[in-house]
Amino acid sequence: MQHEAVVYSPTDRKSETQTQSSAQVPKSGVPSTDHAVHRVAEVRRQQGVSLRTVARHLKKDLATIRNQEKETTDLRLTELSEWQRVLDVPLVDLLVDSGSPLSRPVMERARLVRVMKTAASIAEKSDSMELDRLARMLIDQLVEMMPELSEVSPWHSVGQRRSLDEVGRIVERRLRDDFFHTSRDE
């Protein structure tokens, strides 16, 4: 990243402060920009973490999490730090940096998490003792390589039950008032 030194005269200060911020503040109260400022969504998907899991850890509703996850949302440092803690990645990997890939350790961890999720799913759904034993051996080997994988859950199955305080995506969507009105001209 290159930095340029800029020298301002006292008369330039006023115009600088007026044009300094390219962020716009929408009705939601969260500033956004016209360009990508972070990679939170990309890293979350690579780490295999669901929006519901993030919302639960951050104690925020899904609408707020989705808004924060938009790459043009200008997050505060404390919010980025919260995402960094939940995703368990270096903070630098959440920032946009001219299209560079995630650091090697983070990519390896994301791959191991996906393999662990698959192994845990196989162990959970296996009907034969042999397949279950192989899945358990694979899980043990993965945990040996990376101990924090012991906390990884299997892939979610279709129709997984939600806790009582979680609602589905359909409940969060708003419909126009005229959606339920049908024309009486027929």
PDB file of C-alpha atoms in Angstrom:
ATOM      1  CA  MET A   1       0.000   0.000   0.000  1.00  0.00           C
ATOM      2  CA  GLN A   2       1.430   3.373  -0.995  1.00  0.00           C
ATOM      3  CA  HIS A   3       0.962   6.548   1.011  1.00  0.00           C
ATOM      4  CA  GLU A   4       1.240  10.044  -0.365  1.00  0.00           C
ATOM      5  CA  ALA A   5       2.209  12.994   1.740  1.00  0.00           C
ATOM      6  CA  VAL A   6      -0.254  15.853   1.336  1.00  0.00           C
ATOM      7  CA  VAL A   7       0.428  19.358   2.583  1.00  0.00           C
ATOM      8  CA  TYR A   8      -2.556  21.609   3.224  1.00  0.00           C
ATOM      9  CA  SER A   9      -2.659  25.315   3.693  1.00  0.00           C
ATOM     10  CA  PRO A  10      -4.996  26.683   6.400  1.00  0.00           C
ATOM     11  CA  THR A  11      -7.537  27.645   3.723  1.00  0.00           C
ATOM     12  CA  ASP A  12      -7.572  24.071   2.381  1.00  0.00           C
ATOM     13  CA  ARG A  13      -8.668  22.614   5.741  1.00  0.00           C
ATOM     14  CA  LYS A  14     -12.308  23.628   5.344  1.00  0.00           C
ATOM     15  CA  SER A  15     -12.697  22.117   1.879  1.00  0.00           C
ATOM     16  CA  GLU A  16     -10.831  18.995   2.981  1.00  0.00           C
ATOM     17  CA  THR A  17     -13.235  18.288   5.827  1.00  0.00           C
ATOM     18  CA  GLN A  18     -16.223  18.784   3.564  1.00  0.00           C
ATOM     19  CA  THR A  19     -15.029  16.225   0.996  1.00  0.00           C
ATOM     20  CA  GLN A  20     -13.071  13.941   3.303  1.00  0.00           C
ATOM     21  CA  SER A  21     -15.772  11.322   3.866  1.00  0.00           C
ATOM     22  CA  SER A  22     -16.957   9.286   0.903  1.00  0.00           C
ATOM     23  CA  ALA A  23     -19.217   7.262   3.184  1.00  0.00           C
ATOM     24  CA  GLN A  24     -22.938   7.846   3.031  1.00  0.00           C
ATOM     25  CA  VAL A  25     -25.188   7.133   5.988  1.00  0.00           C
ATOM     26  CA  PRO A  26     -28.415   5.381   4.940  1.00  0.00           C
ATOM     27  CA  LYS A  27     -31.597   5.196   7.011  1.00  0.00           C
ATOM     28  CA  SER A  28     -30.243   2.102   8.778  1.00  0.00           C
ATOM     29  CA  GLY A  29     -27.613   4.296  10.452  1.00  0.00           C
ATOM     30  CA  VAL A  30     -24.675   2.207   9.180  1.00  0.00           C
ATOM     31  CA  PRO A  31     -22.366   4.111   6.822  1.00  0.00           C
ATOM     32  CA  SER A  32     -21.749   2.589   3.417  1.00  0.00           C
ATOM     33  CA  THR A  33     -19.389   3.387   0.580  1.00  0.00           C
ATOM     34  CA  ASP A  34     -19.457   2.930  -3.165  1.00  0.00           C
ATOM     35  CA  HIS A  35     -16.580   0.425  -3.065  1.00  0.00           C
ATOM     36  CA  ALA A  36     -15.707  -2.726  -1.110  1.00  0.00           C
ATOM     37  CA  VAL A  37     -14.098  -2.023   2.256  1.00  0.00           C
ATOM     38  CA  HIS A  38     -14.053  -5.480   3.855  1.00  0.00           C
ATOM     39  CA  ARG A  39     -14.309  -9.203   3.053  1.00  0.00           C
ATOM     40  CA  VAL A  40     -16.419 -10.362   5.990  1.00  0.00           C
ATOM     41  CA  ALA A  41     -18.960 -12.276   3.862  1.00  0.00           C
ATOM     42  CA  GLU A  42     -16.273 -14.020   1.814  1.00  0.00           C
ATOM     43  CA  VAL A  43     -14.308 -15.089   4.891  1.00  0.00           C
ATOM     44  CA  ARG A  44     -17.483 -16.221   6.697  1.00  0.00           C
ATOM     45  CA  ARG A  45     -18.433 -18.465   3.772  1.00  0.00           C
ATOM     46  CA  GLN A  46     -14.895 -19.856   3.498  1.00  0.00           C
ATOM     47  CA  GLN A  47     -14.867 -20.622   7.215  1.00  0.00           C
ATOM     48  CA  GLY A  48     -18.213 -22.399   6.903  1.00  0.00           C
ATOM     49  CA  VAL A  49     -19.934 -20.240   9.518  1.00  0.00           C
ATOM     50  CA  SER A  50     -23.654 -19.572   9.067  1.00  0.00           C
ATOM     51  CA  LEU A  51     -25.295 -16.173   9.471  1.00  0.00           C
ATOM     52  CA  ARG A  52     -27.385 -17.583  12.317  1.00  0.00           C
ATOM     53  CA  THR A  53     -24.245 -18.686  14.155  1.00  0.00           C
ATOM     54  CA  VAL A  54     -22.702 -15.223  13.774  1.00  0.00           C
ATOM     55  CA  ALA A  55     -25.930 -13.568  14.950  1.00  0.00           C
ATOM     56  CA  ARG A  56     -26.022 -15.841  17.989  1.00  0.00           C
ATOM     57  CA  HIS A  57     -22.374 -15.113  18.908  1.00  0.00           C
ATOM     58  CA  LEU A  58     -22.683 -11.359  18.364  1.00  0.00           C
ATOM     59  CA  LYS A  59     -26.135 -11.243  20.012  1.00  0.00           C
ATOM     60  CA  LYS A  60     -27.571  -9.298  17.063  1.00  0.00           C
ATOM     61  CA  ASP A  61     -30.493  -9.908  14.738  1.00  0.00           C
ATOM     62  CA  LEU A  62     -29.971 -11.407  11.275  1.00  0.00           C
ATOM     63  CA  ALA A  63     -30.911  -8.183   9.473  1.00  0.00           C
ATOM     64  CA  THR A  64     -28.092  -6.327  11.255  1.00  0.00           C
ATOM     65  CA  ILE A  65     -25.635  -9.144  10.521  1.00  0.00           C
ATOM     66  CA  ARG A  66     -26.598  -9.195   6.823  1.00  0.00           C
ATOM     67  CA  ASN A  67     -26.175  -5.427   6.640  1.00  0.00           C
ATOM     68  CA  GLN A  68     -22.767  -5.550   8.348  1.00  0.00           C
ATOM     69  CA  GLU A  69     -21.699  -8.340   6.012  1.00  0.00           C
ATOM     70  CA  LYS A  70     -22.237  -6.235   2.864  1.00  0.00           C
ATOM     71  CA  GLU A  71     -18.791  -5.423   1.529  1.00  0.00           C
ATOM     72  CA  THR A  72     -19.683  -1.743   1.079  1.00  0.00           C
ATOM     73  CA  THR A  73     -20.781  -1.296   4.707  1.00  0.00           C
ATOM     74  CA  ASP A  74     -18.226   0.834   6.515  1.00  0.00           C
ATOM     75  CA  LEU A  75     -17.821  -1.127   9.766  1.00  0.00           C
ATOM     76  CA  ARG A  76     -16.291   0.367  12.876  1.00  0.00           C
ATOM     77  CA  LEU A  77     -13.109  -1.207  14.188  1.00  0.00           C
ATOM     78  CA  THR A  78     -14.973  -2.692  17.161  1.00  0.00           C
ATOM     79  CA  GLU A  79     -17.446  -4.395  14.795  1.00  0.00           C
ATOM     80  CA  LEU A  80     -14.606  -5.776  12.667  1.00  0.00           C
ATOM     81  CA  SER A  81     -12.957  -6.999  15.856  1.00  0.00           C
ATOM     82  CA  GLU A  82     -16.169  -8.825  16.845  1.00  0.00           C
ATOM     83  CA  TRP A  83     -16.319 -10.505  13.408  1.00  0.00           C
ATOM     84  CA  GLN A  84     -12.638 -11.407  13.720  1.00  0.00           C
ATOM     85  CA  ARG A  85     -13.309 -13.083  17.071  1.00  0.00           C
ATOM     86  CA  VAL A  86     -16.320 -15.052  15.772  1.00  0.00           C
ATOM     87  CA  LEU A  87     -14.597 -16.149  12.546  1.00  0.00           C
ATOM     88  CA  ASP A  88     -11.294 -16.816  14.344  1.00  0.00           C
ATOM     89  CA  VAL A  89      -9.137 -15.230  11.634  1.00  0.00           C
ATOM     90  CA  PRO A  90      -6.534 -12.463  11.673  1.00  0.00           C
ATOM     91  CA  LEU A  91      -8.136  -9.022  11.370  1.00  0.00           C
ATOM     92  CA  VAL A  92      -6.065  -8.259   8.282  1.00  0.00           C
ATOM     93  CA  ASP A  93      -7.863 -11.058   6.408  1.00  0.00           C
ATOM     94  CA  LEU A  94     -11.176  -9.231   6.835  1.00  0.00           C
ATOM     95  CA  LEU A  95      -9.917  -6.094   5.113  1.00  0.00           C
ATOM     96  CA  VAL A  96      -9.929  -5.546   1.355  1.00  0.00           C
ATOM     97  CA  ASP A  97      -6.430  -5.616  -0.061  1.00  0.00           C
ATOM     98  CA  SER A  98      -6.353  -5.383  -3.849  1.00  0.00           C
ATOM     99  CA  GLY A  99      -7.767  -8.852  -4.415  1.00  0.00           C
ATOM    100  CA  SER A 100      -5.086 -10.795  -2.589  1.00  0.00           C
ATOM    101  CA  PRO A 101      -6.170 -14.243  -1.372  1.00  0.00           C
ATOM    102  CA  LEU A 102      -6.557 -15.095   2.290  1.00  0.00           C
ATOM    103  CA  SER A 103      -3.386 -15.968   4.153  1.00  0.00           C
ATOM    104  CA  ARG A 104      -2.232 -19.571   3.859  1.00  0.00           C
ATOM    105  CA  PRO A 105      -2.972 -20.551   7.489  1.00  0.00           C
ATOM    106  CA  VAL A 106      -6.521 -19.198   7.234  1.00  0.00           C
ATOM    107  CA  MET A 107      -7.155 -21.055   3.968  1.00  0.00           C
ATOM    108  CA  GLU A 108      -5.800 -24.290   5.479  1.00  0.00           C
ATOM    109  CA  ARG A 109      -7.979 -23.855   8.554  1.00  0.00           C
ATOM    110  CA  ALA A 110     -11.058 -23.258   6.393  1.00  0.00           C
ATOM    111  CA  ARG A 111     -10.319 -26.432   4.423  1.00  0.00           C
ATOM    112  CA  LEU A 112      -9.802 -28.470   7.598  1.00  0.00           C
ATOM    113  CA  VAL A 113     -13.057 -27.138   9.060  1.00  0.00           C
ATOM    114  CA  ARG A 114     -14.941 -28.246   5.928  1.00  0.00           C
ATOM    115  CA  VAL A 115     -13.317 -31.705   6.051  1.00  0.00           C
ATOM    116  CA  MET A 116     -14.167 -31.972   9.764  1.00  0.00           C
ATOM    117  CA  LYS A 117     -17.796 -30.996   9.097  1.00  0.00           C
ATOM    118  CA  THR A 118     -17.992 -33.705   6.436  1.00  0.00           C
ATOM    119  CA  ALA A 119     -16.401 -36.331   8.708  1.00  0.00           C
ATOM    120  CA  ALA A 120     -18.755 -35.409  11.564  1.00  0.00           C
ATOM    121  CA  SER A 121     -21.747 -35.644   9.206  1.00  0.00           C
ATOM    122  CA  ILE A 122     -20.647 -39.092   8.020  1.00  0.00           C
ATOM    123  CA  ALA A 123     -20.190 -40.267  11.621  1.00  0.00           C
ATOM    124  CA  GLU A 124     -23.594 -38.882  12.574  1.00  0.00           C
ATOM    125  CA  LYS A 125     -25.480 -40.484   9.683  1.00  0.00           C
ATOM    126  CA  SER A 126     -23.585 -43.761   9.232  1.00  0.00           C
ATOM    127  CA  ASP A 127     -25.586 -46.955   9.626  1.00  0.00           C
ATOM    128  CA  SER A 128     -22.661 -49.371   9.534  1.00  0.00           C
ATOM    129  CA  MET A 129     -20.114 -49.863  12.298  1.00  0.00           C
ATOM    130  CA  GLU A 130     -17.232 -49.926   9.806  1.00  0.00           C
ATOM    131  CA  LEU A 131     -18.119 -46.557   8.298  1.00  0.00           C
ATOM    132  CA  ASP A 132     -18.686 -45.082  11.743  1.00  0.00           C
ATOM    133  CA  ARG A 133     -15.289 -46.365  12.918  1.00  0.00           C
ATOM    134  CA  LEU A 134     -13.535 -44.877   9.862  1.00  0.00           C
ATOM    135  CA  ALA A 135     -15.287 -41.537  10.355  1.00  0.00           C
ATOM    136  CA  ARG A 136     -14.305 -41.491  14.050  1.00  0.00           C
ATOM    137  CA  MET A 137     -10.671 -42.275  13.146  1.00  0.00           C
ATOM    138  CA  LEU A 138     -10.683 -39.402  10.644  1.00  0.00           C
ATOM    139  CA  ILE A 139     -12.179 -37.073  13.263  1.00  0.00           C
ATOM    140  CA  ASP A 140      -9.504 -38.096  15.788  1.00  0.00           C
ATOM    141  CA  GLN A 141      -6.745 -37.484  13.237  1.00  0.00           C
ATOM    142  CA  LEU A 142      -8.141 -34.061  12.345  1.00  0.00           C
ATOM    143  CA  VAL A 143      -8.397 -33.094  16.023  1.00  0.00           C
ATOM    144  CA  GLU A 144      -4.798 -34.252  16.470  1.00  0.00           C
ATOM    145  CA  MET A 145      -3.759 -31.863  13.677  1.00  0.00           C
ATOM    146  CA  MET A 146      -5.873 -28.980  14.973  1.00  0.00           C
ATOM    147  CA  PRO A 147      -7.358 -29.389  18.490  1.00  0.00           C
ATOM    148  CA  GLU A 148      -9.984 -26.642  18.078  1.00  0.00           C
ATOM    149  CA  LEU A 149     -11.696 -28.796  15.432  1.00  0.00           C
ATOM    150  CA  SER A 150     -13.196 -30.848  18.267  1.00  0.00           C
ATOM    151  CA  GLU A 151     -15.835 -28.110  18.594  1.00  0.00           C
ATOM    152  CA  VAL A 152     -16.877 -28.230  14.911  1.00  0.00           C
ATOM    153  CA  SER A 153     -20.405 -29.472  14.292  1.00  0.00           C
ATOM    154  CA  PRO A 154     -21.590 -31.534  11.307  1.00  0.00           C
ATOM    155  CA  TRP A 155     -23.078 -29.939   8.201  1.00  0.00           C
ATOM    156  CA  HIS A 156     -26.643 -28.813   8.782  1.00  0.00           C
ATOM    157  CA  SER A 157     -29.260 -31.065   7.308  1.00  0.00           C
ATOM    158  CA  VAL A 158     -32.213 -29.738   5.374  1.00  0.00           C
ATOM    159  CA  GLY A 159     -35.049 -28.765   7.659  1.00  0.00           C
ATOM    160  CA  GLN A 160     -32.898 -28.324  10.741  1.00  0.00           C
ATOM    161  CA  ARG A 161     -34.892 -27.030  13.683  1.00  0.00           C
ATOM    162  CA  ARG A 162     -34.273 -23.527  14.920  1.00  0.00           C
ATOM    163  CA  SER A 163     -34.149 -22.475  18.535  1.00  0.00           C
ATOM    164  CA  LEU A 164     -37.226 -20.695  19.888  1.00  0.00           C
ATOM    165  CA  ASP A 165     -35.617 -17.251  19.626  1.00  0.00           C
ATOM    166  CA  GLU A 166     -34.650 -17.638  15.951  1.00  0.00           C
ATOM    167  CA  VAL A 167     -36.947 -16.960  13.043  1.00  0.00           C
ATOM    168  CA  GLY A 168     -36.639 -17.996   9.439  1.00  0.00           C
ATOM    169  CA  ARG A 169     -35.615 -15.734   6.589  1.00  0.00           C
ATOM    170  CA  ILE A 170     -39.217 -15.545   5.367  1.00  0.00           C
ATOM    171  CA  VAL A 171     -40.291 -13.837   8.596  1.00  0.00           C
ATOM    172  CA  GLU A 172     -37.682 -11.122   8.109  1.00  0.00           C
ATOM    173  CA  ARG A 173     -38.780 -10.259   4.576  1.00  0.00           C
ATOM    174  CA  ARG A 174     -41.270  -7.458   4.257  1.00  0.00           C
ATOM    175  CA  LEU A 175     -44.086  -7.457   1.729  1.00  0.00           C
ATOM    176  CA  ARG A 176     -45.704  -4.399   0.209  1.00  0.00           C
ATOM    177  CA  ASP A 177     -49.132  -3.531   1.605  1.00  0.00           C
ATOM    178  CA  ASP A 178     -50.757  -4.054  -1.786  1.00  0.00           C
ATOM    179  CA  PHE A 179     -49.420  -7.616  -1.990  1.00  0.00           C
ATOM    180  CA  PHE A 180     -52.530  -9.048  -0.320  1.00  0.00           C
ATOM    181  CA  HIS A 181     -55.036  -6.927  -2.234  1.00  0.00           C
ATOM    182  CA  THR A 182     -56.441  -8.536  -5.357  1.00  0.00           C
ATOM    183  CA  SER A 183     -58.193  -6.652  -8.093  1.00  0.00           C
ATOM    184  CA  ARG A 184     -61.994  -6.909  -7.995  1.00  0.00           C
ATOM    185  CA  ASP A 185     -62.411  -6.098 -11.695  1.00  0.00           C
ATOM    186  CA  GLU A 186     -62.546  -9.757 -12.720  1.00  0.00           C
TER     187      GLU A 186
END
